[in-house]
Amino acid sequence: MKLIPFFRRQTPARTVHAGGRALVRTGVAIGLAALAWSHGATLHAQDDPPKQIDVSSLPAKIVDEVVVPVPTEVFGVLDKLGAPNWHHVLRKIEHSGTGERPQVALLLGSVIAEGFIAVEAQEPEEVKEIGRRVLSLAEAIGVRKSVISRTSSIIDSADKKDWGRIRVELDGAAQDVRQAMIELQDEQLAQLVSLGGWLRGTEAVTEVVQKNYTRDGAELLHQPVLLDHFQSQLDGMNSRLKRNTLVAEIRKTLPDIRPLIEKREELSKENVDKVHAITRDLVKAISAQES
Amino acid sequence: MNLPVKIFTCYLLALVCFLPLSAPAYATIDDALSFALEAATPYVKEGFTVREDYWGGDLAVKQKKTIVHQLFKGNEYWFWMGTDIASAKISVHIYDSEGKLAEAEAWHHKPHMAAARIVPKATGSYYLVVEVHSSPEERTHWALSYGFR
């Protein structure tokens, strides 16, 4: 079956009719070759994906899982656009790590995001401190074991100033913590880790873009799919979590960001300022000693 | 042989028979991911950072799945797909938010693997379409990983 499109591409029917038997023989030879190497024919058939798909009725079922980008994906673009002063964006972590579990989960995500900022700022001591904080927050939430090797590697790599390795370990720490929480039937808390990281990452990005506004920089905030993902996770949380003051506040405030970032061409300096104010206040609430 | 010993022997036999059958079922997405990461290896040397997070599942032959993913203009991305079945033909392709094919290149000539690269022209949501074109198995496990630089 896969032979047909391959044969047609090699020897269009029009040419076969016009060219006589020699071309027919060539076509048959190509066809036989294709049959003999059906593996190759399959590859050719697959070489031509549709140039256009109808997104309103996708040809395939949509996978529910959303992979949240790591802050570095955005920070790297900002680095290419200019030379942001990451030292100014980097913040000391003052929270002791005590509090209700939803707050600790949000804080853990936000501290991991801070780790990515510390890497951008190339501050080894801050990175080490963040590594230790990640471990103590993971302990507070009952998943210490899952990140011990990651945090050790973060601290060791900070001594060596191996920034690439630290980025990998921070991403891995977030992933391992979430996985450990899922295994403990705490999937919704795991979602809060991702949300905390996204909020701190977005606050940092808006701070950089605010200081040196460019259309390309502002465009990085056009993330409606991620906002919808977080909103739907918050809406689907159990009533105990929804009643948590901090979670309730984030759930109430997050929809305010959607209209500000919805249209790529409308990401003005004013909108960036507004997104920054919203995320700054939410991160402040996450980092407050009592929620 | 007394009854408890018989029961224990039967239990042991059942365990020995079924364990090898059940273990691969759990291992298959991990195996698929291993191949996706193997596909990524040469690109790591070119400066791509591979994410720890990934997508995975199983598909019937000719079945497609779509993943919606956020990409940022200014980065370059590779998406690597793997399967545990060597003779399965798989592919991954990338479309922009309007449904236009947006990848810079794609390949699927190696056993167990397929990949696609994109340099996004705009920041926003993109559609990753994964497909199993042919496979000797009824369901084919797959995993999709990505990297950026």
Coordinates of C-alpha atoms in Angstrom, one line a residue:
Chain A
M1 CA 0.0 0.0 0.0
K2 CA 2.8 2.4 0.9
L3 CA 4.5 1.6 -2.5
I4 CA 1.9 3.6 -4.4
P5 CA 2.7 7.1 -3.2
F6 CA 6.4 6.4 -3.6
F7 CA 5.9 5.1 -7.1
R8 CA 3.8 8.0 -8.1
R9 CA 6.3 10.5 -6.8
Q10 CA 9.1 8.9 -8.7
T11 CA 7.2 8.3 -11.9
P12 CA 4.1 10.4 -12.2
A13 CA 1.3 8.8 -14.2
R14 CA 1.4 11.6 -16.8
T15 CA 5.1 10.9 -17.7
V16 CA 4.5 7.2 -17.9
H17 CA 1.8 7.6 -20.5
A18 CA 3.8 10.1 -22.5
G19 CA 7.1 8.3 -22.4
G20 CA 6.1 4.8 -23.6
R21 CA 7.3 1.3 -22.4
A22 CA 10.8 2.3 -21.4
L23 CA 9.5 4.6 -18.9
V24 CA 6.9 2.1 -17.8
R25 CA 9.7 -0.4 -17.3
T26 CA 11.6 2.2 -15.3
G27 CA 8.5 2.8 -13.3
V28 CA 8.1 -0.9 -12.7
A29 CA 11.8 -1.2 -11.7
I30 CA 11.4 1.6 -9.3
G31 CA 8.3 0.0 -8.0
L32 CA 10.0 -3.3 -7.5
A33 CA 12.9 -1.6 -5.8
A34 CA 10.5 0.1 -3.6
L35 CA 8.8 -3.2 -2.9
A36 CA 12.1 -4.8 -2.1
W37 CA 13.1 -2.0 0.1
S38 CA 9.7 -1.4 1.6
H39 CA 11.5 0.0 4.6
G40 CA 12.8 2.8 2.4
A41 CA 9.4 3.3 0.8
T42 CA 7.8 3.7 4.2
L43 CA 10.3 6.4 5.0
H44 CA 9.5 8.3 1.8
A45 CA 5.8 8.0 2.6
Q46 CA 6.5 9.4 6.0
D47 CA 8.7 12.1 4.6
D48 CA 5.7 14.1 3.6
P49 CA 3.6 15.2 6.5
P50 CA 0.6 17.4 5.7
K51 CA 1.7 21.0 5.2
Q52 CA -1.4 22.2 7.1
I53 CA -3.7 20.7 9.7
D54 CA -7.0 21.9 10.8
V55 CA -6.5 22.9 14.4
S56 CA -10.2 23.3 15.1
S57 CA -10.6 19.6 14.5
L58 CA -7.2 18.1 15.2
P59 CA -6.4 14.9 13.5
A60 CA -5.4 13.3 16.7
K61 CA -6.4 13.2 20.3
I62 CA -4.7 15.8 22.4
V63 CA -2.3 14.6 25.2
D64 CA -3.4 16.0 28.5
E65 CA 0.0 16.3 30.0
V66 CA 1.6 19.8 29.7
V67 CA 5.3 20.1 30.1
V68 CA 6.0 23.4 31.8
P69 CA 9.1 25.0 30.4
V70 CA 12.1 25.6 32.7
P71 CA 12.9 29.3 33.4
T72 CA 16.2 28.8 31.5
E73 CA 14.2 28.4 28.2
V74 CA 13.1 32.0 28.6
F75 CA 16.1 33.4 30.4
G76 CA 18.3 32.2 27.6
V77 CA 16.3 34.2 25.1
L78 CA 16.6 37.3 27.2
D79 CA 20.4 36.7 27.3
K80 CA 20.4 36.7 23.5
L81 CA 18.3 39.9 23.4
G82 CA 20.6 41.8 25.7
A83 CA 22.7 41.4 28.8
P84 CA 20.2 41.5 31.7
N85 CA 21.6 42.2 35.2
W86 CA 20.6 39.0 36.8
H87 CA 22.3 40.0 40.1
H88 CA 19.5 42.6 40.5
V89 CA 16.8 40.0 39.8
L90 CA 18.3 37.4 42.2
R91 CA 16.6 37.5 45.6
K92 CA 17.7 36.1 49.0
I93 CA 15.5 33.4 50.3
E94 CA 14.4 34.3 53.7
H95 CA 11.5 32.0 54.3
S96 CA 12.3 29.4 57.0
G97 CA 10.4 26.6 55.2
T98 CA 7.7 26.1 57.8
G99 CA 4.1 26.5 56.9
E100 CA 1.2 24.6 55.4
R101 CA 2.0 22.0 52.8
P102 CA 0.5 24.0 49.8
Q103 CA 2.7 27.0 50.7
V104 CA 5.8 24.8 51.1
A105 CA 5.1 23.2 47.7
L106 CA 4.7 26.6 46.0
L107 CA 7.8 27.9 47.8
L108 CA 9.8 24.8 46.7
G109 CA 8.9 25.6 43.0
S110 CA 9.8 29.2 43.5
V111 CA 13.1 28.4 45.1
I112 CA 14.0 26.1 42.3
A113 CA 13.2 29.0 39.9
E114 CA 15.5 31.2 42.0
G115 CA 18.2 28.6 41.4
F116 CA 18.0 29.2 37.7
I117 CA 18.3 33.0 38.3
A118 CA 21.4 32.4 40.5
V119 CA 22.9 30.4 37.7
E120 CA 22.2 33.2 35.2
A121 CA 23.9 35.6 37.8
Q122 CA 26.7 33.1 38.1
E123 CA 26.6 33.3 41.9
P124 CA 28.0 30.0 43.3
E125 CA 27.3 30.8 46.9
E126 CA 23.7 31.6 46.2
V127 CA 23.4 28.4 44.2
K128 CA 24.7 26.4 47.1
E129 CA 22.3 28.1 49.5
I130 CA 19.4 27.3 47.1
G131 CA 20.5 23.7 46.9
R132 CA 20.4 23.5 50.7
R133 CA 16.9 25.2 50.7
V134 CA 15.6 22.8 48.2
L135 CA 16.6 19.9 50.4
S136 CA 15.1 21.4 53.6
L137 CA 11.8 22.3 51.7
A138 CA 11.7 18.8 50.3
E139 CA 12.1 17.4 53.8
A140 CA 9.3 19.6 55.1
I141 CA 7.0 18.1 52.5
G142 CA 8.2 14.6 53.0
V143 CA 10.1 14.0 49.8
R144 CA 13.7 14.6 51.0
K145 CA 15.0 11.3 49.8
S146 CA 14.0 12.1 46.2
V147 CA 16.3 15.1 45.9
I148 CA 19.4 14.3 48.1
S149 CA 21.6 13.3 45.1
R150 CA 20.3 16.2 43.0
T151 CA 21.0 18.8 45.7
S152 CA 24.5 17.3 46.5
S153 CA 25.3 17.6 42.8
I154 CA 24.0 21.2 42.7
I155 CA 26.3 22.1 45.6
D156 CA 29.3 20.3 44.1
S157 CA 28.7 21.8 40.7
A158 CA 28.5 25.3 42.2
D159 CA 32.0 24.8 43.6
K160 CA 33.1 23.9 40.1
K161 CA 31.0 26.7 38.5
D162 CA 29.6 24.0 36.2
W163 CA 26.5 26.1 35.3
G164 CA 25.2 23.7 32.7
R165 CA 25.2 20.8 35.2
I166 CA 23.4 22.9 37.8
R167 CA 20.7 23.7 35.3
V168 CA 20.2 20.0 34.5
E169 CA 20.1 19.2 38.3
L170 CA 17.6 21.9 39.1
D171 CA 15.3 20.7 36.3
G172 CA 15.8 17.2 37.6
A173 CA 15.2 18.2 41.2
A174 CA 11.8 19.7 40.3
Q175 CA 10.9 16.6 38.3
D176 CA 12.0 14.2 41.0
V177 CA 10.1 16.1 43.7
R178 CA 6.9 16.1 41.6
Q179 CA 7.3 12.4 40.9
A180 CA 7.8 11.6 44.6
M181 CA 4.7 13.6 45.5
I182 CA 2.7 11.8 42.8
E183 CA 3.9 8.5 44.3
L184 CA 2.7 9.7 47.7
Q185 CA -0.8 10.5 46.1
D186 CA 0.0 14.2 46.4
E187 CA -0.4 15.0 42.7
Q188 CA -2.1 18.3 43.4
L189 CA 0.8 19.5 45.6
A190 CA 3.1 18.5 42.8
Q191 CA 1.2 20.8 40.5
L192 CA 1.7 23.6 43.0
V193 CA 5.5 23.1 42.7
S194 CA 5.3 23.8 39.0
L195 CA 3.0 26.8 39.5
G196 CA 5.4 28.3 42.1
G197 CA 8.2 27.9 39.7
W198 CA 6.3 29.5 36.8
L199 CA 5.2 32.4 39.0
R200 CA 8.7 33.2 40.1
G201 CA 10.1 32.7 36.6
T202 CA 7.5 35.0 35.1
E203 CA 8.2 37.6 37.8
A204 CA 11.9 37.5 36.9
V205 CA 11.2 37.7 33.2
T206 CA 8.9 40.7 33.5
E207 CA 11.4 42.5 35.7
V208 CA 14.1 42.1 33.0
V209 CA 11.7 43.2 30.2
Q210 CA 10.4 46.1 32.2
K211 CA 13.9 47.5 32.5
N212 CA 14.7 47.1 28.9
Y213 CA 11.4 46.8 27.0
T214 CA 11.5 45.2 23.5
R215 CA 8.7 43.6 21.5
D216 CA 10.7 40.4 21.3
G217 CA 11.3 40.4 25.1
A218 CA 7.6 41.1 25.8
E219 CA 6.5 38.4 23.4
L220 CA 8.1 35.8 25.8
L221 CA 5.1 36.4 28.0
H222 CA 2.6 35.1 25.4
Q223 CA 1.9 31.8 27.2
P224 CA -1.8 31.3 27.1
V225 CA -1.6 27.5 27.0
L226 CA 0.4 27.4 30.2
L227 CA -2.0 29.8 32.0
D228 CA -5.0 27.7 30.9
H229 CA -3.1 24.6 32.2
F230 CA -2.5 26.1 35.6
Q231 CA -6.0 27.6 35.8
S232 CA -7.6 24.2 35.0
Q233 CA -5.3 22.5 37.6
L234 CA -6.3 25.0 40.3
D235 CA -10.0 24.6 39.4
G236 CA -9.7 20.9 39.7
M237 CA -8.1 20.8 43.1
N238 CA -9.8 19.3 46.1
S239 CA -11.9 21.5 48.3
R240 CA -9.4 21.4 51.1
L241 CA -6.7 22.8 48.9
K242 CA -9.1 25.3 47.3
R243 CA -9.8 26.6 50.8
N244 CA -6.2 27.3 51.5
T245 CA -5.7 31.1 51.6
L246 CA -2.7 31.1 49.3
V247 CA -4.2 28.7 46.7
A248 CA -7.5 30.6 46.8
E249 CA -5.6 33.9 46.2
I250 CA -3.6 32.5 43.2
R251 CA -6.8 30.9 41.8
K252 CA -8.6 34.2 42.0
T253 CA -5.8 36.4 40.6
L254 CA -4.4 34.2 37.8
P255 CA -7.3 34.9 35.4
D256 CA -6.2 38.6 35.5
I257 CA -3.0 37.7 33.6
R258 CA -4.8 36.0 30.7
P259 CA -6.1 39.1 28.9
L260 CA -2.7 40.8 29.3
I261 CA -0.8 38.2 27.5
E262 CA -3.4 36.7 25.2
K263 CA -2.5 38.6 22.0
R264 CA 1.2 38.6 21.0
E265 CA 0.9 42.0 19.3
E266 CA -0.7 43.7 22.3
L267 CA 2.1 42.9 24.8
S268 CA 2.8 46.5 25.6
K269 CA 5.1 47.9 28.3
E270 CA 2.0 48.6 30.3
N271 CA 0.9 45.0 30.1
V272 CA 4.3 43.8 31.1
D273 CA 4.2 46.1 34.1
K274 CA 0.8 44.7 35.1
V275 CA 1.9 41.1 34.8
H276 CA 5.0 41.9 36.8
A277 CA 2.9 43.5 39.6
I278 CA 0.5 40.5 39.7
T279 CA 3.3 37.9 39.8
R280 CA 5.4 39.9 42.3
D281 CA 2.5 40.1 44.7
L282 CA 1.8 36.4 44.4
V283 CA 5.4 35.4 44.9
K284 CA 5.5 37.8 47.9
A285 CA 2.5 36.0 49.3
I286 CA 4.2 32.6 48.7
S287 CA 7.3 33.8 50.5
A288 CA 5.5 35.3 53.4
Q289 CA 6.1 33.6 56.7
E290 CA 2.4 32.9 57.3
S291 CA -0.1 32.3 54.6
Chain B
M1 CA 4.0 -33.6 48.4
N2 CA 1.6 -32.2 51.0
L3 CA -1.1 -29.6 50.2
P4 CA 0.7 -26.4 51.4
V5 CA 3.8 -27.4 49.5
K6 CA 1.8 -28.0 46.4
I7 CA 0.1 -24.6 46.7
F8 CA 3.4 -22.9 47.3
T9 CA 4.9 -24.7 44.3
C10 CA 2.0 -23.6 42.1
Y11 CA 2.3 -20.1 43.4
L12 CA 6.0 -20.0 42.6
L13 CA 5.4 -21.5 39.2
A14 CA 2.8 -18.9 38.4
L15 CA 5.1 -16.1 39.6
V16 CA 8.0 -17.4 37.5
C17 CA 5.6 -17.7 34.5
F18 CA 3.9 -14.3 34.8
L19 CA 6.7 -12.1 36.0
P20 CA 8.6 -12.0 32.7
L21 CA 5.3 -11.3 31.0
S22 CA 4.3 -8.4 33.2
A23 CA 7.7 -6.7 33.7
P24 CA 8.1 -5.6 30.1
A25 CA 4.7 -4.0 30.2
Y26 CA 6.0 -1.6 32.9
A27 CA 9.3 -1.2 31.3
T28 CA 8.2 -0.2 27.8
I29 CA 7.7 3.5 28.2
D30 CA 11.0 3.7 30.0
D31 CA 12.6 1.8 27.2
A32 CA 11.0 4.2 24.7
L33 CA 12.4 7.1 26.6
S34 CA 15.8 5.5 26.6
F35 CA 15.8 5.5 22.8
A36 CA 14.5 9.1 22.7
L37 CA 17.4 10.1 25.0
E38 CA 19.8 8.1 22.8
A39 CA 18.5 10.1 19.8
A40 CA 19.3 13.3 21.8
T41 CA 22.9 12.4 22.7
P42 CA 24.6 13.8 19.6
Y43 CA 22.7 17.1 20.0
V44 CA 23.8 17.5 23.6
K45 CA 27.3 17.8 22.2
E46 CA 26.0 20.7 20.0
G47 CA 24.8 22.6 23.1
F48 CA 21.2 21.4 23.5
T49 CA 19.9 21.2 27.0
V50 CA 17.6 18.1 27.3
R51 CA 14.6 18.4 29.6
E52 CA 14.0 15.9 32.3
D53 CA 10.3 16.0 31.7
Y54 CA 8.8 14.0 28.8
W55 CA 5.6 12.7 27.3
G56 CA 4.7 9.1 26.8
G57 CA 2.0 6.6 26.1
D58 CA 1.0 3.9 23.6
L59 CA -0.6 4.1 20.2
A60 CA -2.2 1.7 17.7
V61 CA -0.8 1.6 14.1
K62 CA -1.9 4.7 12.1
Q63 CA -3.0 6.4 15.3
K64 CA -1.8 9.9 16.0
K65 CA -1.7 12.0 19.2
T66 CA -1.3 15.8 19.5
I67 CA 0.7 17.5 22.2
V68 CA 0.3 21.2 22.8
H69 CA 3.5 22.8 23.9
Q70 CA 4.8 26.3 24.6
L71 CA 7.8 27.4 22.5
F72 CA 9.8 30.6 22.7
K73 CA 11.1 32.6 19.7
G74 CA 14.9 33.0 20.0
N75 CA 15.4 29.3 21.0
E76 CA 16.0 26.3 18.8
Y77 CA 14.3 23.0 19.7
W78 CA 14.7 19.4 18.9
F79 CA 12.0 16.9 19.8
W80 CA 13.1 13.3 20.0
M81 CA 10.7 10.4 19.9
G82 CA 11.6 6.8 20.9
T83 CA 9.9 3.5 20.9
D84 CA 10.9 0.1 22.3
I85 CA 10.0 -1.7 19.1
A86 CA 12.9 -1.7 16.7
S87 CA 10.8 -2.4 13.5
A88 CA 8.1 0.2 14.3
K89 CA 8.0 3.2 12.1
I90 CA 7.2 6.4 14.0
S91 CA 7.3 10.1 13.4
V92 CA 7.0 13.5 15.1
H93 CA 6.0 16.7 13.3
I94 CA 5.6 20.2 14.5
Y95 CA 2.8 22.6 13.6
D96 CA 2.3 26.3 14.6
S97 CA -0.8 27.6 16.3
E98 CA -2.5 28.0 12.9
G99 CA -1.8 24.5 11.9
K100 CA 1.0 25.2 9.4
L101 CA 3.9 22.7 9.3
A102 CA 6.6 24.7 11.1
E103 CA 9.5 22.3 11.5
A104 CA 12.9 23.1 10.0
E105 CA 13.7 19.4 9.5
A106 CA 12.6 16.0 10.6
W107 CA 14.0 12.5 10.4
H108 CA 12.8 8.9 11.1
H109 CA 15.4 6.7 9.4
K110 CA 16.9 5.1 12.5
P111 CA 15.3 2.1 14.3
H112 CA 13.5 3.1 17.5
M113 CA 13.7 6.8 16.8
A114 CA 12.3 9.9 15.1
A115 CA 13.0 13.6 15.6
A116 CA 12.0 17.1 14.5
R117 CA 13.7 20.4 14.8
I118 CA 12.1 23.9 14.9
V119 CA 13.4 27.4 15.2
P120 CA 10.1 29.1 16.2
K121 CA 9.2 32.3 14.3
A122 CA 6.9 33.4 17.1
T123 CA 6.5 32.7 20.8
G124 CA 3.3 30.7 21.6
S125 CA 1.7 27.3 21.5
Y126 CA 2.7 24.7 18.9
Y127 CA 1.2 21.3 18.1
L128 CA 3.5 18.2 18.2
V129 CA 1.9 15.4 16.3
V130 CA 3.3 11.9 17.0
E131 CA 2.3 8.9 15.0
V132 CA 3.0 5.2 14.7
H133 CA 3.0 4.4 10.9
S134 CA 3.6 0.7 11.2
S135 CA 4.4 -1.8 14.0
P136 CA 4.3 -5.5 14.5
E137 CA 2.6 -4.9 17.8
E138 CA -1.1 -3.9 18.4
R139 CA 0.0 -1.1 20.7
T140 CA 3.3 0.6 20.4
H141 CA 4.9 2.4 23.4
W142 CA 6.4 5.8 22.7
A143 CA 8.1 8.6 24.5
L144 CA 8.9 12.2 23.5
S145 CA 11.6 14.3 24.9
Y146 CA 12.9 17.7 23.9
G147 CA 15.9 19.9 24.2
F148 CA 16.6 23.6 23.5
R149 CA 19.5 25.9 23.0

